[in-house]
Amino acid sequence: MPPIQNDWLKPLTQEFKKDYYKKLHQTVVEEYQNHKIFPPADDIFNAFHLTPFEQVKVVILGQDPYHNDGQAHGLCFSVKPDVEIPPSLVNIYKELKDDLGCSIPDNGYLTKWAKQGVLMLNTVLTVRAHQANSHRGIGWELFTDAVIKILNEQDRPIVFILWGSPAQKKKIMLTNSHHLILEAPHPSPLSSYRGFFGSRPFSKTNLFLQNNGLEPIDWQIENIHK
């Protein structure tokens, strides 16, 4: 687990010192030694590395990383460029097209969003290969809850996008009136037709940012493959 070294380090320093985090760190190290774990260890904190603390304008909450080979790289819903676009992200792209007219790209690599201030945060940051939710309850939720609480305390406006019930359970921590909370069913094929489609999160996010004097997000992901 490479340490976080950008401006996230200061607000998270106290978390790293807590007993639960020391135990979590030990557990994760042992898991990587004894099992196949995703994402690669160097990518665990990519959401933080790519979206510095002071640049966070939007938070998208996922659940746990993709658990098949080569998919996860530390950003929720995102996959590496040469990997088939997962069904949930296919639906996110459909809604993005309907909402803002963005063309559907040939890849699921969402680092462009992260670099514009969209924190792509899973509530659990690691998973055993081919075993969904296998690292639930080892301590990651305490850490990512702390991240959400730290962001909630910021007086600058932030949009929190909560898709599905696990993400929506975090709403109780979002008490700051400066922020915008957008809720919808999860974009997975099982639930997307219950209200995810038509929820227009991308235009609502950009309107809120612009109304608060912030640059909107350019949500268009460019094609990579010719």
Short mmCIF file of C-alpha atoms in Angstrom, two decimals:
data_model
loop_
_atom_site.label_atom_id
_atom_site.label_comp_id
_atom_site.label_asym_id
_atom_site.label_seq_id
_atom_site.Cartn_x
_atom_site.Cartn_y
_atom_site.Cartn_z
CA MET A 1 0.00 0.00 0.00
CA PRO A 2 1.86 3.10 -1.17
CA PRO A 3 1.35 5.97 1.25
CA ILE A 4 -0.83 8.94 0.38
CA GLN A 5 1.59 11.81 -0.15
CA ASN A 6 -0.43 14.71 -1.51
CA ASP A 7 -2.63 17.14 0.46
CA TRP A 8 -4.88 14.27 1.63
CA LEU A 9 -2.13 13.31 4.07
CA LYS A 10 -2.82 16.10 6.55
CA PRO A 11 -6.56 15.49 7.10
CA LEU A 12 -6.05 11.70 7.15
CA THR A 13 -2.97 11.55 9.40
CA GLN A 14 -5.01 10.89 12.54
CA GLU A 15 -6.83 8.00 10.84
CA PHE A 16 -3.56 6.30 9.98
CA LYS A 17 -2.61 6.36 13.67
CA LYS A 18 -5.80 4.66 14.90
CA ASP A 19 -5.81 1.03 16.03
CA TYR A 20 -8.40 -0.05 13.44
CA TYR A 21 -6.25 1.31 10.62
CA LYS A 22 -3.11 -0.42 11.86
CA LYS A 23 -5.06 -3.68 11.97
CA LEU A 24 -6.54 -2.98 8.52
CA HIS A 25 -3.09 -2.32 7.08
CA GLN A 26 -1.76 -5.58 8.51
CA THR A 27 -4.74 -7.53 7.17
CA VAL A 28 -4.40 -6.05 3.68
CA VAL A 29 -0.67 -6.76 3.54
CA GLU A 30 -1.32 -10.40 4.52
CA GLU A 31 -4.11 -10.69 1.94
CA TYR A 32 -1.79 -9.52 -0.84
CA GLN A 33 0.83 -12.00 0.32
CA ASN A 34 -1.54 -14.98 0.43
CA HIS A 35 -4.23 -14.31 -2.18
CA LYS A 36 -4.83 -12.63 -5.51
CA ILE A 37 -6.17 -9.19 -4.61
CA PHE A 38 -7.51 -6.34 -6.73
CA PRO A 39 -6.64 -3.63 -7.51
CA PRO A 40 -2.84 -3.94 -7.73
CA ALA A 41 -1.39 -2.71 -4.44
CA ASP A 42 0.08 0.42 -6.03
CA ASP A 43 -3.42 1.42 -7.19
CA ILE A 44 -5.31 1.12 -3.89
CA PHE A 45 -5.26 4.87 -3.22
CA ASN A 46 -5.53 6.08 -6.82
CA ALA A 47 -8.74 7.98 -6.06
CA PHE A 48 -6.78 10.12 -3.61
CA HIS A 49 -3.67 10.40 -5.78
CA LEU A 50 -5.63 11.58 -8.82
CA THR A 51 -8.01 13.91 -6.96
CA PRO A 52 -6.20 16.05 -4.38
CA PHE A 53 -8.16 17.05 -1.29
CA GLU A 54 -8.40 20.75 -2.13
CA GLN A 55 -9.63 19.96 -5.65
CA VAL A 56 -12.58 17.73 -4.72
CA LYS A 57 -15.78 19.15 -6.23
CA VAL A 58 -17.78 15.94 -6.68
CA VAL A 59 -17.82 12.59 -4.87
CA ILE A 60 -19.14 9.45 -6.56
CA LEU A 61 -19.47 6.57 -4.10
CA GLY A 62 -19.06 2.99 -5.24
CA GLN A 63 -19.12 -0.21 -3.19
CA ASP A 64 -16.05 -2.41 -3.66
CA PRO A 65 -13.60 -2.85 -6.55
CA TYR A 66 -14.29 -4.96 -9.62
CA HIS A 67 -13.11 -8.49 -8.84
CA ASN A 68 -12.22 -9.88 -12.26
CA ASP A 69 -8.74 -9.85 -13.80
CA GLY A 70 -7.38 -6.54 -14.99
CA GLN A 71 -10.45 -4.42 -14.24
CA ALA A 72 -9.92 -2.49 -11.00
CA HIS A 73 -7.40 0.33 -10.79
CA GLY A 74 -8.54 2.26 -7.73
CA LEU A 75 -11.41 4.38 -9.09
CA CYS A 76 -15.01 3.31 -8.56
CA PHE A 77 -16.86 2.23 -11.73
CA SER A 78 -13.69 2.74 -13.84
CA VAL A 79 -11.72 0.03 -15.62
CA LYS A 80 -8.38 0.03 -17.39
CA PRO A 81 -8.44 1.14 -21.04
CA ASP A 82 -8.28 -2.28 -22.70
CA VAL A 83 -10.93 -3.91 -20.49
CA GLU A 84 -14.52 -4.47 -21.60
CA ILE A 85 -16.86 -1.81 -20.20
CA PRO A 86 -18.79 -3.34 -17.26
CA PRO A 87 -22.62 -3.32 -17.32
CA SER A 88 -23.02 -0.63 -14.65
CA LEU A 89 -20.71 1.72 -16.52
CA VAL A 90 -22.54 0.97 -19.77
CA ASN A 91 -25.67 2.28 -18.06
CA ILE A 92 -23.81 5.31 -16.65
CA TYR A 93 -22.74 6.15 -20.20
CA LYS A 94 -26.33 5.74 -21.46
CA GLU A 95 -27.58 8.19 -18.85
CA LEU A 96 -24.72 10.56 -19.62
CA LYS A 97 -25.68 10.52 -23.30
CA ASP A 98 -29.35 11.15 -22.52
CA ASP A 99 -28.50 13.83 -19.95
CA LEU A 100 -25.77 15.85 -21.68
CA GLY A 101 -25.55 14.39 -25.19
CA CYS A 102 -22.10 12.93 -24.61
CA SER A 103 -21.08 10.24 -27.09
CA ILE A 104 -20.50 6.77 -25.67
CA PRO A 105 -16.75 6.04 -25.69
CA ASP A 106 -14.94 2.83 -26.53
CA ASN A 107 -13.42 2.44 -23.05
CA GLY A 108 -14.28 2.66 -19.36
CA TYR A 109 -11.21 4.58 -18.18
CA LEU A 110 -12.52 7.44 -16.01
CA THR A 111 -9.29 9.14 -14.92
CA LYS A 112 -10.38 12.27 -16.81
CA TRP A 113 -13.18 12.72 -14.27
CA ALA A 114 -10.83 12.16 -11.33
CA LYS A 115 -8.37 14.76 -12.61
CA GLN A 116 -11.15 17.37 -12.73
CA GLY A 117 -12.07 16.99 -9.06
CA VAL A 118 -14.41 13.97 -9.09
CA LEU A 119 -13.38 11.72 -6.18
CA MET A 120 -14.20 8.20 -7.43
CA LEU A 121 -14.39 6.52 -4.03
CA ASN A 122 -15.31 2.93 -3.28
CA THR A 123 -16.40 2.36 0.32
CA VAL A 124 -14.13 -0.73 0.38
CA LEU A 125 -10.81 -0.36 -1.44
CA THR A 126 -9.69 -3.97 -2.00
CA VAL A 127 -11.23 -7.34 -2.90
CA ARG A 128 -10.14 -10.95 -3.42
CA ALA A 129 -10.13 -12.08 -7.01
CA HIS A 130 -13.55 -13.35 -8.15
CA GLN A 131 -15.08 -12.88 -4.67
CA ALA A 132 -17.31 -9.80 -4.55
CA ASN A 133 -17.47 -8.04 -1.17
CA SER A 134 -14.81 -10.36 0.25
CA HIS A 135 -13.07 -7.49 2.06
CA ARG A 136 -16.23 -6.02 3.48
CA GLY A 137 -15.90 -5.57 7.24
CA ILE A 138 -12.08 -5.66 7.52
CA GLY A 139 -11.92 -1.94 8.30
CA TRP A 140 -12.09 -0.08 5.00
CA GLU A 141 -15.57 1.24 5.77
CA LEU A 142 -14.26 3.03 8.88
CA PHE A 143 -11.58 4.67 6.77
CA THR A 144 -13.83 5.76 3.91
CA ASP A 145 -16.47 6.98 6.39
CA ALA A 146 -13.76 9.21 7.85
CA VAL A 147 -13.04 10.53 4.35
CA ILE A 148 -16.73 11.34 3.83
CA LYS A 149 -16.94 13.10 7.19
CA ILE A 150 -13.83 15.16 6.42
CA LEU A 151 -15.35 16.28 3.11
CA ASN A 152 -18.69 17.01 4.76
CA GLU A 153 -16.91 19.42 7.11
CA GLN A 154 -15.56 21.50 4.22
CA ASP A 155 -17.36 24.80 3.72
CA ARG A 156 -16.79 24.78 -0.01
CA PRO A 157 -19.66 23.31 -2.08
CA ILE A 158 -19.30 19.63 -2.99
CA VAL A 159 -21.71 17.35 -4.85
CA PHE A 160 -22.21 13.87 -3.39
CA ILE A 161 -23.62 11.34 -5.89
CA LEU A 162 -25.11 8.33 -4.08
CA TRP A 163 -26.16 5.47 -6.34
CA GLY A 164 -27.80 2.49 -4.65
CA SER A 165 -28.61 1.72 -1.03
CA PRO A 166 -25.04 1.10 0.26
CA ALA A 167 -24.00 4.56 -0.92
CA GLN A 168 -27.24 6.15 0.30
CA LYS A 169 -26.61 4.84 3.81
CA LYS A 170 -23.76 7.38 3.96
CA LYS A 171 -26.23 10.25 3.63
CA ILE A 172 -26.59 10.43 7.41
CA MET A 173 -23.02 11.79 7.55
CA LEU A 174 -23.75 14.57 5.06
CA THR A 175 -25.07 17.36 7.27
CA ASN A 176 -23.49 20.45 5.70
CA SER A 177 -25.95 22.69 3.87
CA HIS A 178 -23.21 23.88 1.49
CA HIS A 179 -23.30 20.52 -0.31
CA LEU A 180 -25.65 18.96 -2.85
CA ILE A 181 -26.74 15.34 -2.41
CA LEU A 182 -27.97 13.46 -5.48
CA GLU A 183 -29.54 10.04 -4.91
CA ALA A 184 -30.68 7.43 -7.42
CA PRO A 185 -30.90 3.65 -7.76
CA HIS A 186 -27.67 1.87 -8.64
CA PRO A 187 -26.78 1.85 -12.36
CA SER A 188 -26.45 -1.95 -12.43
CA PRO A 189 -28.77 -3.78 -14.87
CA LEU A 190 -30.70 -5.10 -11.86
CA SER A 191 -31.82 -1.68 -10.66
CA SER A 192 -31.12 0.95 -13.31
CA TYR A 193 -34.70 1.00 -14.60
CA ARG A 194 -36.05 1.82 -11.13
CA GLY A 195 -35.05 5.45 -11.45
CA PHE A 196 -31.37 5.66 -12.34
CA PHE A 197 -32.26 6.33 -15.96
CA GLY A 198 -33.66 9.83 -16.17
CA SER A 199 -32.10 11.01 -12.90
CA ARG A 200 -29.81 13.45 -14.81
CA PRO A 201 -27.00 13.55 -12.24
CA PHE A 202 -24.43 15.03 -14.60
CA SER A 203 -26.37 18.13 -15.64
CA LYS A 204 -27.56 18.66 -12.04
CA THR A 205 -23.96 18.48 -10.84
CA ASN A 206 -22.72 20.97 -13.40
CA LEU A 207 -25.56 23.41 -12.74
CA PHE A 208 -24.77 23.35 -9.02
CA LEU A 209 -21.05 23.88 -9.64
CA GLN A 210 -21.67 26.76 -12.02
CA ASN A 211 -24.17 28.38 -9.64
CA ASN A 212 -21.42 28.30 -7.01
CA GLY A 213 -18.81 29.84 -9.28
CA LEU A 214 -16.98 26.60 -10.04
CA GLU A 215 -15.92 25.11 -13.34
CA PRO A 216 -18.34 22.41 -14.52
CA ILE A 217 -17.04 18.88 -15.17
CA ASP A 218 -16.32 17.90 -18.75
CA TRP A 219 -17.92 14.46 -18.53
CA GLN A 220 -17.06 13.35 -22.08
CA ILE A 221 -14.64 10.41 -22.03
CA GLU A 222 -12.65 10.33 -25.26
CA ASN A 223 -12.15 7.26 -27.42
CA ILE A 224 -8.81 5.57 -26.97
CA HIS A 225 -8.92 2.91 -29.66
CA LYS A 226 -8.77 3.94 -33.28
#
